[in-house]
């Protein structure tokens, strides 16, 4: 991985004896030694691969003060304040919002500015610390604190390149949805002074819907339809693993050659899809699977089985399954014996 790291700093949020959160802030940046570089690389790679990100833009609120996040960021970008001052002020703002929402979240606040493949980013967020046991060189046992980057919850990233070159973009700011659901999402949006931008899940659902509608409208043969969807799924899976966007033109190229341009025109004229957008693992399941649940029943099966082993009768609203999975058959046989 090739990152050009410019700034890294850590601050600490801890609960005081009175139960209130307080911030211990550093007065200098971390030196870019091997361990620090490795941490930023881990943060970047893990964030890239997270599929539960939300996209946002800075809200155009009236009466913005000097202590809102957008103003702090603008001051840093304009070199009116340094990285340390920016990070300390943002940490104090984070502390205020945590107190407002009564979220007693201890941890280490990380700020880093780096460049990846020609794109400048600022990543910031709160990392939890976990206690583990390690073996010392003298074969003794001691406890150490460590970051579990894979469990990052409160983390945001600003694409500075896109923000500065395309301020009207709806995806220059992203953040990971928190484990506490809507409350954490609301808190983090308020901390960033942001409002909803690109709807990643909706874009993915629209893609699946558009592909299904196009295959039906063009009366694609079953074999061509299934093969095309499998190619699209494979492409989307590769993009997801690489942390890259789905390109609608690349999706069109997964269809039979004579249908590729037709699909792109079909999407442009009838669906509000962006030219590119991040993949969503959950939404893309609909490409090659039928999934549904309700009334105590959960069903999921490969699309290619419909019309072969599985038949649907819309008049009676029934599914007929031929060839029950062995483990399910064993359970049913035990019941009827």
mmCIF file of C-alpha atoms in Angstrom:
data_model
loop_
_atom_site.group_PDB
_atom_site.id
_atom_site.type_symbol
_atom_site.label_atom_id
_atom_site.label_comp_id
_atom_site.label_asym_id
_atom_site.label_seq_id
_atom_site.Cartn_x
_atom_site.Cartn_y
_atom_site.Cartn_z
ATOM 1 C CA UNK A 1 0.000 0.000 0.000
ATOM 2 C CA UNK A 2 1.329 3.409 -0.943
ATOM 3 C CA UNK A 3 0.109 6.280 1.235
ATOM 4 C CA UNK A 4 1.740 9.665 1.560
ATOM 5 C CA UNK A 5 1.093 10.556 5.183
ATOM 6 C CA UNK A 6 1.363 14.205 6.224
ATOM 7 C CA UNK A 7 -0.080 14.497 9.740
ATOM 8 C CA UNK A 8 -1.139 12.122 12.521
ATOM 9 C CA UNK A 9 -2.176 12.982 16.055
ATOM 10 C CA UNK A 10 -4.039 11.243 18.889
ATOM 11 C CA UNK A 11 -6.085 12.651 21.765
ATOM 12 C CA UNK A 12 -7.703 10.770 24.647
ATOM 13 C CA UNK A 13 -11.290 10.927 25.878
ATOM 14 C CA UNK A 14 -11.771 9.516 29.352
ATOM 15 C CA UNK A 15 -14.365 9.482 32.101
ATOM 16 C CA UNK A 16 -13.415 11.516 35.141
ATOM 17 C CA UNK A 17 -14.206 10.617 38.736
ATOM 18 C CA UNK A 18 -17.406 12.637 38.438
ATOM 19 C CA UNK A 19 -18.505 10.492 35.510
ATOM 20 C CA UNK A 20 -18.065 13.310 32.991
ATOM 21 C CA UNK A 21 -16.023 12.929 29.832
ATOM 22 C CA UNK A 22 -12.836 14.934 29.591
ATOM 23 C CA UNK A 23 -10.219 15.286 26.869
ATOM 24 C CA UNK A 24 -6.467 14.854 27.265
ATOM 25 C CA UNK A 25 -4.941 16.446 24.161
ATOM 26 C CA UNK A 26 -1.445 16.168 22.710
ATOM 27 C CA UNK A 27 0.625 19.217 21.925
ATOM 28 C CA UNK A 28 2.603 17.651 19.109
ATOM 29 C CA UNK A 29 2.018 15.340 16.157
ATOM 30 C CA UNK A 30 3.150 11.731 16.110
ATOM 31 C CA UNK A 31 6.435 11.047 14.387
ATOM 32 C CA UNK A 32 5.914 8.918 11.297
ATOM 33 C CA UNK A 33 7.697 5.854 12.583
ATOM 34 C CA UNK A 34 6.812 2.369 11.335
ATOM 35 C CA UNK A 35 4.048 1.713 13.876
ATOM 36 C CA UNK A 36 2.288 5.012 13.126
ATOM 37 C CA UNK A 37 2.455 4.451 9.368
ATOM 38 C CA UNK A 38 1.068 0.946 9.867
ATOM 39 C CA UNK A 39 -1.847 2.321 11.919
ATOM 40 C CA UNK A 40 -2.828 4.820 9.205
ATOM 41 C CA UNK A 41 -2.543 2.128 6.528
ATOM 42 C CA UNK A 42 -4.821 -0.136 8.574
ATOM 43 C CA UNK A 43 -7.325 2.656 9.102
ATOM 44 C CA UNK A 44 -7.408 3.479 5.396
ATOM 45 C CA UNK A 45 -7.715 -0.113 4.226
ATOM 46 C CA UNK A 46 -10.390 -1.031 6.783
ATOM 47 C CA UNK A 47 -12.400 2.101 6.031
ATOM 48 C CA UNK A 48 -12.213 1.445 2.293
ATOM 49 C CA UNK A 49 -13.693 -2.011 2.757
ATOM 50 C CA UNK A 50 -16.501 -1.002 5.134
ATOM 51 C CA UNK A 51 -19.878 -1.397 3.473
ATOM 52 C CA UNK A 52 -21.901 0.371 6.189
ATOM 53 C CA UNK A 53 -20.836 3.900 5.283
ATOM 54 C CA UNK A 54 -23.180 6.841 4.876
ATOM 55 C CA UNK A 55 -22.434 9.773 2.584
ATOM 56 C CA UNK A 56 -23.080 13.379 3.468
ATOM 57 C CA UNK A 57 -22.360 17.022 2.668
ATOM 58 C CA UNK A 58 -21.791 19.977 4.929
ATOM 59 C CA UNK A 59 -25.099 21.636 5.717
ATOM 60 C CA UNK A 60 -25.633 25.185 4.528
ATOM 61 C CA UNK A 61 -26.731 26.452 7.913
ATOM 62 C CA UNK A 62 -27.166 30.111 8.726
ATOM 63 C CA UNK A 63 -25.200 31.734 11.496
ATOM 64 C CA UNK A 64 -22.305 29.279 11.493
ATOM 65 C CA UNK A 65 -19.973 29.909 14.389
ATOM 66 C CA UNK A 66 -16.223 29.697 14.690
ATOM 67 C CA UNK A 67 -16.488 26.377 16.517
ATOM 68 C CA UNK A 68 -18.474 24.339 13.990
ATOM 69 C CA UNK A 69 -16.580 21.573 12.215
ATOM 70 C CA UNK A 70 -16.853 23.024 8.705
ATOM 71 C CA UNK A 71 -15.350 26.329 9.872
ATOM 72 C CA UNK A 72 -12.538 24.506 11.656
ATOM 73 C CA UNK A 73 -11.811 22.474 8.524
ATOM 74 C CA UNK A 74 -11.946 25.530 6.254
ATOM 75 C CA UNK A 75 -9.505 27.338 8.522
ATOM 76 C CA UNK A 76 -7.120 24.378 8.353
ATOM 77 C CA UNK A 77 -7.404 24.001 4.573
ATOM 78 C CA UNK A 78 -6.743 27.736 4.188
ATOM 79 C CA UNK A 79 -3.652 27.391 6.412
ATOM 80 C CA UNK A 80 -5.079 29.868 8.914
ATOM 81 C CA UNK A 81 -4.651 27.264 11.655
ATOM 82 C CA UNK A 82 -2.303 24.326 11.967
ATOM 83 C CA UNK A 83 -3.139 20.639 12.128
ATOM 84 C CA UNK A 84 -2.676 20.421 15.896
ATOM 85 C CA UNK A 85 -4.983 23.374 16.577
ATOM 86 C CA UNK A 86 -7.579 21.969 14.159
ATOM 87 C CA UNK A 87 -7.517 18.552 15.849
ATOM 88 C CA UNK A 88 -7.721 19.949 19.390
ATOM 89 C CA UNK A 89 -10.683 22.227 18.534
ATOM 90 C CA UNK A 90 -12.467 19.376 16.732
ATOM 91 C CA UNK A 91 -11.886 17.088 19.727
ATOM 92 C CA UNK A 92 -13.457 19.665 22.049
ATOM 93 C CA UNK A 93 -16.435 19.898 19.684
ATOM 94 C CA UNK A 94 -16.727 16.096 19.682
ATOM 95 C CA UNK A 95 -16.637 16.130 23.482
ATOM 96 C CA UNK A 96 -19.501 18.647 23.586
ATOM 97 C CA UNK A 97 -21.675 16.565 21.251
ATOM 98 C CA UNK A 98 -20.993 13.353 23.180
ATOM 99 C CA UNK A 99 -22.080 15.099 26.372
ATOM 100 C CA UNK A 100 -25.186 16.547 24.693
ATOM 101 C CA UNK A 101 -26.343 13.111 23.544
ATOM 102 C CA UNK A 102 -25.248 11.481 26.810
ATOM 103 C CA UNK A 103 -22.930 9.033 25.033
ATOM 104 C CA UNK A 104 -20.151 8.192 27.551
ATOM 105 C CA UNK A 105 -17.767 6.983 24.855
ATOM 106 C CA UNK A 106 -14.183 6.719 26.094
ATOM 107 C CA UNK A 107 -11.405 6.101 23.622
ATOM 108 C CA UNK A 108 -8.655 7.592 21.518
ATOM 109 C CA UNK A 109 -9.495 10.301 18.997
ATOM 110 C CA UNK A 110 -7.384 9.939 15.865
ATOM 111 C CA UNK A 111 -6.798 12.571 13.198
ATOM 112 C CA UNK A 112 -4.729 11.906 10.103
ATOM 113 C CA UNK A 113 -4.185 13.655 6.791
ATOM 114 C CA UNK A 114 -2.809 11.573 3.943
ATOM 115 C CA UNK A 115 -2.844 11.045 0.191
ATOM 116 C CA UNK A 116 -3.867 7.777 -1.472
ATOM 117 C CA UNK A 117 -3.614 7.362 -5.247
ATOM 118 C CA UNK A 118 -3.597 11.097 -5.826
ATOM 119 C CA UNK A 119 -6.515 11.875 -3.482
ATOM 120 C CA UNK A 120 -6.102 13.897 -0.287
ATOM 121 C CA UNK A 121 -8.068 12.725 2.742
ATOM 122 C CA UNK A 122 -8.629 13.706 6.333
ATOM 123 C CA UNK A 123 -9.785 10.827 8.499
ATOM 124 C CA UNK A 124 -10.937 11.320 12.041
ATOM 125 C CA UNK A 125 -12.806 9.343 14.612
ATOM 126 C CA UNK A 126 -12.903 7.589 17.936
ATOM 127 C CA UNK A 127 -11.157 4.260 18.403
ATOM 128 C CA UNK A 128 -11.859 2.018 21.355
ATOM 129 C CA UNK A 129 -9.043 0.436 23.310
ATOM 130 C CA UNK A 130 -8.962 -3.210 24.303
ATOM 131 C CA UNK A 131 -6.886 -4.922 26.946
ATOM 132 C CA UNK A 132 -4.813 -7.920 25.958
ATOM 133 C CA UNK A 133 -2.033 -10.020 27.451
ATOM 134 C CA UNK A 134 1.410 -10.226 25.873
ATOM 135 C CA UNK A 135 4.636 -12.088 26.521
ATOM 136 C CA UNK A 136 7.664 -9.947 27.364
ATOM 137 C CA UNK A 137 11.222 -10.708 26.160
ATOM 138 C CA UNK A 138 11.970 -11.947 29.693
ATOM 139 C CA UNK A 139 9.124 -14.486 29.359
ATOM 140 C CA UNK A 140 6.904 -12.589 31.743
ATOM 141 C CA UNK A 141 3.236 -11.693 31.234
ATOM 142 C CA UNK A 142 1.929 -8.147 31.096
ATOM 143 C CA UNK A 143 -1.227 -6.332 30.040
ATOM 144 C CA UNK A 144 -1.220 -3.917 27.107
ATOM 145 C CA UNK A 145 -3.820 -1.719 25.458
ATOM 146 C CA UNK A 146 -4.352 -2.066 21.718
ATOM 147 C CA UNK A 147 -6.629 -0.764 18.963
ATOM 148 C CA UNK A 148 -8.952 -3.158 17.186
ATOM 149 C CA UNK A 149 -9.210 -1.193 13.948
ATOM 150 C CA UNK A 150 -11.600 -3.743 12.430
ATOM 151 C CA UNK A 151 -14.220 -2.657 14.988
ATOM 152 C CA UNK A 152 -14.084 1.050 14.142
ATOM 153 C CA UNK A 153 -17.467 2.600 14.851
ATOM 154 C CA UNK A 154 -17.216 6.384 15.058
ATOM 155 C CA UNK A 155 -15.101 7.276 12.045
ATOM 156 C CA UNK A 156 -15.457 9.858 9.284
ATOM 157 C CA UNK A 157 -13.420 10.767 6.220
ATOM 158 C CA UNK A 158 -13.381 13.889 4.073
ATOM 159 C CA UNK A 159 -12.232 13.604 0.476
ATOM 160 C CA UNK A 160 -10.440 16.943 0.378
ATOM 161 C CA UNK A 161 -9.687 16.685 -3.321
ATOM 162 C CA UNK A 162 -13.331 16.279 -4.270
ATOM 163 C CA UNK A 163 -14.484 18.811 -1.677
ATOM 164 C CA UNK A 164 -12.204 21.486 -3.104
ATOM 165 C CA UNK A 165 -12.627 20.683 -6.792
ATOM 166 C CA UNK A 166 -16.341 19.729 -6.754
ATOM 167 C CA UNK A 167 -18.006 21.435 -3.765
ATOM 168 C CA UNK A 168 -21.439 20.552 -5.205
ATOM 169 C CA UNK A 169 -20.654 16.823 -4.941
ATOM 170 C CA UNK A 170 -22.930 14.759 -2.679
ATOM 171 C CA UNK A 171 -20.290 12.327 -1.446
ATOM 172 C CA UNK A 172 -17.106 14.109 -0.366
ATOM 173 C CA UNK A 173 -17.898 13.332 3.274
ATOM 174 C CA UNK A 174 -18.570 9.852 4.595
ATOM 175 C CA UNK A 175 -18.902 8.222 7.981
ATOM 176 C CA UNK A 176 -19.464 4.765 9.411
ATOM 177 C CA UNK A 177 -22.875 4.091 10.896
ATOM 178 C CA UNK A 178 -22.539 3.490 14.631
ATOM 179 C CA UNK A 179 -23.484 0.401 16.562
ATOM 180 C CA UNK A 180 -26.112 2.282 18.580
ATOM 181 C CA UNK A 181 -28.232 2.927 15.509
ATOM 182 C CA UNK A 182 -29.976 6.185 14.758
ATOM 183 C CA UNK A 183 -28.834 7.955 17.916
ATOM 184 C CA UNK A 184 -25.172 7.657 16.996
ATOM 185 C CA UNK A 185 -25.859 8.558 13.366
ATOM 186 C CA UNK A 186 -27.686 11.726 14.482
ATOM 187 C CA UNK A 187 -24.913 12.624 16.900
ATOM 188 C CA UNK A 188 -22.149 12.164 14.342
ATOM 189 C CA UNK A 189 -24.033 14.117 11.669
ATOM 190 C CA UNK A 190 -24.490 16.996 14.119
ATOM 191 C CA UNK A 191 -20.826 16.870 15.128
ATOM 192 C CA UNK A 192 -19.791 17.142 11.477
ATOM 193 C CA UNK A 193 -22.476 19.735 10.718
ATOM 194 C CA UNK A 194 -23.622 17.532 7.857
ATOM 195 C CA UNK A 195 -26.780 16.431 6.091
ATOM 196 C CA UNK A 196 -27.555 13.376 3.981
ATOM 197 C CA UNK A 197 -25.803 13.153 0.624
ATOM 198 C CA UNK A 198 -25.531 10.168 -1.698
ATOM 199 C CA UNK A 199 -27.852 7.305 -0.680
ATOM 200 C CA UNK A 200 -25.562 4.339 -1.268
ATOM 201 C CA UNK A 201 -28.125 1.622 -0.536
ATOM 202 C CA UNK A 202 -30.754 3.265 -2.748
ATOM 203 C CA UNK A 203 -28.325 3.530 -5.671
ATOM 204 C CA UNK A 204 -27.538 -0.178 -5.387
ATOM 205 C CA UNK A 205 -31.217 -1.140 -5.152
ATOM 206 C CA UNK A 206 -31.971 0.979 -8.215
ATOM 207 C CA UNK A 207 -29.215 -0.789 -10.121
ATOM 208 C CA UNK A 208 -30.716 -4.202 -9.326
ATOM 209 C CA UNK A 209 -34.194 -2.931 -10.207
ATOM 210 C CA UNK A 210 -32.979 -1.438 -13.501
ATOM 211 C CA UNK A 211 -31.158 -4.636 -14.465
ATOM 212 C CA UNK A 212 -34.215 -6.794 -13.749
ATOM 213 C CA UNK A 213 -36.502 -4.442 -15.679
ATOM 214 C CA UNK A 214 -34.124 -4.281 -18.645
ATOM 215 C CA UNK A 215 -33.779 -8.068 -18.878
ATOM 216 C CA UNK A 216 -37.570 -8.380 -18.868
ATOM 217 C CA UNK A 217 -38.132 -5.584 -21.377
ATOM 218 C CA UNK A 218 -35.535 -6.998 -23.770
ATOM 219 C CA UNK A 219 -36.884 -10.547 -23.285
ATOM 220 C CA UNK A 220 -33.403 -11.927 -22.655
ATOM 221 C CA UNK A 221 -33.197 -15.697 -22.735
ATOM 222 C CA UNK A 222 -32.995 -17.249 -19.289
ATOM 223 C CA UNK A 223 -29.396 -18.364 -19.869
ATOM 224 C CA UNK A 224 -28.295 -14.891 -21.011
ATOM 225 C CA UNK A 225 -30.137 -13.222 -18.144
ATOM 226 C CA UNK A 226 -28.595 -15.434 -15.449
ATOM 227 C CA UNK A 227 -25.132 -15.252 -16.995
ATOM 228 C CA UNK A 228 -25.309 -11.452 -17.242
ATOM 229 C CA UNK A 229 -26.389 -11.085 -13.620
ATOM 230 C CA UNK A 230 -23.614 -13.393 -12.456
ATOM 231 C CA UNK A 231 -21.072 -11.278 -14.342
ATOM 232 C CA UNK A 232 -22.493 -8.107 -12.816
ATOM 233 C CA UNK A 233 -22.381 -9.637 -9.342
ATOM 234 C CA UNK A 234 -18.774 -10.749 -9.857
ATOM 235 C CA UNK A 235 -17.808 -7.259 -10.983
ATOM 236 C CA UNK A 236 -19.585 -5.612 -8.040
ATOM 237 C CA UNK A 237 -17.985 -8.041 -5.598
ATOM 238 C CA UNK A 238 -14.529 -7.184 -6.954
ATOM 239 C CA UNK A 239 -15.267 -3.472 -6.548
ATOM 240 C CA UNK A 240 -16.513 -4.040 -3.001
ATOM 241 C CA UNK A 241 -13.398 -5.959 -1.996
ATOM 242 C CA UNK A 242 -11.149 -3.336 -3.557
ATOM 243 C CA UNK A 243 -13.072 -0.475 -1.941
ATOM 244 C CA UNK A 244 -13.825 0.974 -5.378
ATOM 245 C CA UNK A 245 -17.002 2.372 -6.948
ATOM 246 C CA UNK A 246 -19.429 0.574 -9.233
ATOM 247 C CA UNK A 247 -19.307 2.178 -12.682
ATOM 248 C CA UNK A 248 -22.621 1.960 -14.569
ATOM 249 C CA UNK A 249 -20.768 1.716 -17.898
ATOM 250 C CA UNK A 250 -18.796 -1.247 -16.539
ATOM 251 C CA UNK A 251 -22.058 -2.888 -15.472
ATOM 252 C CA UNK A 252 -23.425 -2.375 -18.995
ATOM 253 C CA UNK A 253 -20.335 -4.096 -20.374
ATOM 254 C CA UNK A 254 -21.290 -7.244 -18.417
ATOM 255 C CA UNK A 255 -24.361 -7.695 -20.636
ATOM 256 C CA UNK A 256 -24.298 -9.279 -24.093
ATOM 257 C CA UNK A 257 -22.370 -7.023 -26.502
ATOM 258 C CA UNK A 258 -25.423 -5.983 -28.483
ATOM 259 C CA UNK A 259 -27.260 -4.960 -25.287
ATOM 260 C CA UNK A 260 -24.519 -2.975 -23.544
ATOM 261 C CA UNK A 261 -25.249 0.459 -25.054
ATOM 262 C CA UNK A 262 -28.994 -0.164 -24.801
ATOM 263 C CA UNK A 263 -28.740 -0.803 -21.063
ATOM 264 C CA UNK A 264 -26.750 2.367 -20.424
ATOM 265 C CA UNK A 265 -29.316 4.421 -22.369
ATOM 266 C CA UNK A 266 -32.149 2.624 -20.530
ATOM 267 C CA UNK A 267 -30.666 3.534 -17.146
ATOM 268 C CA UNK A 268 -30.029 7.143 -18.168
ATOM 269 C CA UNK A 269 -33.582 7.680 -19.384
ATOM 270 C CA UNK A 270 -35.565 5.898 -16.665
ATOM 271 C CA UNK A 271 -33.513 5.659 -13.461
ATOM 272 C CA UNK A 272 -31.824 8.292 -11.345
ATOM 273 C CA UNK A 273 -28.536 6.465 -11.062
ATOM 274 C CA UNK A 274 -25.244 8.251 -10.569
ATOM 275 C CA UNK A 275 -22.533 7.310 -13.080
ATOM 276 C CA UNK A 276 -20.657 5.704 -10.207
ATOM 277 C CA UNK A 277 -21.404 4.866 -6.589
ATOM 278 C CA UNK A 278 -20.041 2.630 -3.798
ATOM 279 C CA UNK A 279 -21.301 -0.969 -3.686
ATOM 280 C CA UNK A 280 -23.620 -2.242 -0.960
ATOM 281 C CA UNK A 281 -23.271 -5.944 -0.154
ATOM 282 C CA UNK A 282 -26.820 -6.313 1.207
ATOM 283 C CA UNK A 283 -28.536 -4.557 -1.698
ATOM 284 C CA UNK A 284 -26.589 -6.474 -4.345
ATOM 285 C CA UNK A 285 -27.820 -9.842 -3.094
ATOM 286 C CA UNK A 286 -30.882 -9.287 -5.246
ATOM 287 C CA UNK A 287 -28.787 -9.808 -8.384
ATOM 288 C CA UNK A 288 -28.571 -13.569 -8.077
ATOM 289 C CA UNK A 289 -30.817 -14.457 -5.146
ATOM 290 C CA UNK A 290 -34.439 -14.166 -4.105
ATOM 291 C CA UNK A 291 -34.687 -13.307 -0.413
ATOM 292 C CA UNK A 292 -37.704 -12.701 1.798
ATOM 293 C CA UNK A 293 -38.942 -13.086 5.341
ATOM 294 C CA UNK A 294 -42.173 -12.634 7.259
ATOM 295 C CA UNK A 295 -44.689 -14.493 9.364
ATOM 296 C CA UNK A 296 -41.993 -16.719 10.836
ATOM 297 C CA UNK A 297 -40.705 -17.779 7.401
ATOM 298 C CA UNK A 298 -37.262 -16.941 6.012
ATOM 299 C CA UNK A 299 -36.523 -17.860 2.399
ATOM 300 C CA UNK A 300 -33.427 -17.445 0.267
ATOM 301 C CA UNK A 301 -32.554 -19.258 -2.936
ATOM 302 C CA UNK A 302 -30.497 -18.791 -6.085
ATOM 303 C CA UNK A 303 -32.383 -17.061 -8.879
ATOM 304 C CA UNK A 304 -31.386 -19.776 -11.338
ATOM 305 C CA UNK A 305 -33.484 -22.312 -9.400
ATOM 306 C CA UNK A 306 -36.745 -20.486 -10.159
ATOM 307 C CA UNK A 307 -38.521 -22.431 -12.879
ATOM 308 C CA UNK A 308 -36.324 -25.493 -12.308
ATOM 309 C CA UNK A 309 -36.459 -26.847 -8.757
ATOM 310 C CA UNK A 310 -38.612 -24.005 -7.454
ATOM 311 C CA UNK A 311 -41.921 -22.970 -9.030
ATOM 312 C CA UNK A 312 -44.126 -20.028 -8.151
ATOM 313 C CA UNK A 313 -47.881 -19.962 -8.763
ATOM 314 C CA UNK A 314 -49.120 -16.350 -8.507
ATOM 315 C CA UNK A 315 -52.763 -17.468 -8.507
ATOM 316 C CA UNK A 316 -52.427 -19.466 -5.306
ATOM 317 C CA UNK A 317 -49.417 -17.514 -3.987
ATOM 318 C CA UNK A 318 -47.479 -20.725 -3.381
ATOM 319 C CA UNK A 319 -43.919 -21.902 -3.929
ATOM 320 C CA UNK A 320 -43.251 -25.540 -4.787
ATOM 321 C CA UNK A 321 -39.786 -26.835 -3.922
ATOM 322 C CA UNK A 322 -38.366 -30.018 -5.380
ATOM 323 C CA UNK A 323 -35.280 -31.402 -3.680
ATOM 324 C CA UNK A 324 -35.279 -30.247 -0.066
ATOM 325 C CA UNK A 325 -31.814 -29.531 1.431
ATOM 326 C CA UNK A 326 -30.611 -32.680 3.276
ATOM 327 C CA UNK A 327 -30.219 -31.013 6.687
ATOM 328 C CA UNK A 328 -33.769 -29.617 6.497
ATOM 329 C CA UNK A 329 -35.129 -32.962 5.286
ATOM 330 C CA UNK A 330 -33.534 -34.731 8.269
ATOM 331 C CA UNK A 331 -35.236 -32.322 10.673
ATOM 332 C CA UNK A 332 -38.629 -32.753 8.991
ATOM 333 C CA UNK A 333 -38.347 -36.533 8.979
ATOM 334 C CA UNK A 334 -37.681 -36.551 12.712
ATOM 335 C CA UNK A 335 -40.889 -34.601 13.254
ATOM 336 C CA UNK A 336 -43.137 -36.879 11.167
ATOM 337 C CA UNK A 337 -41.677 -40.166 12.346
#
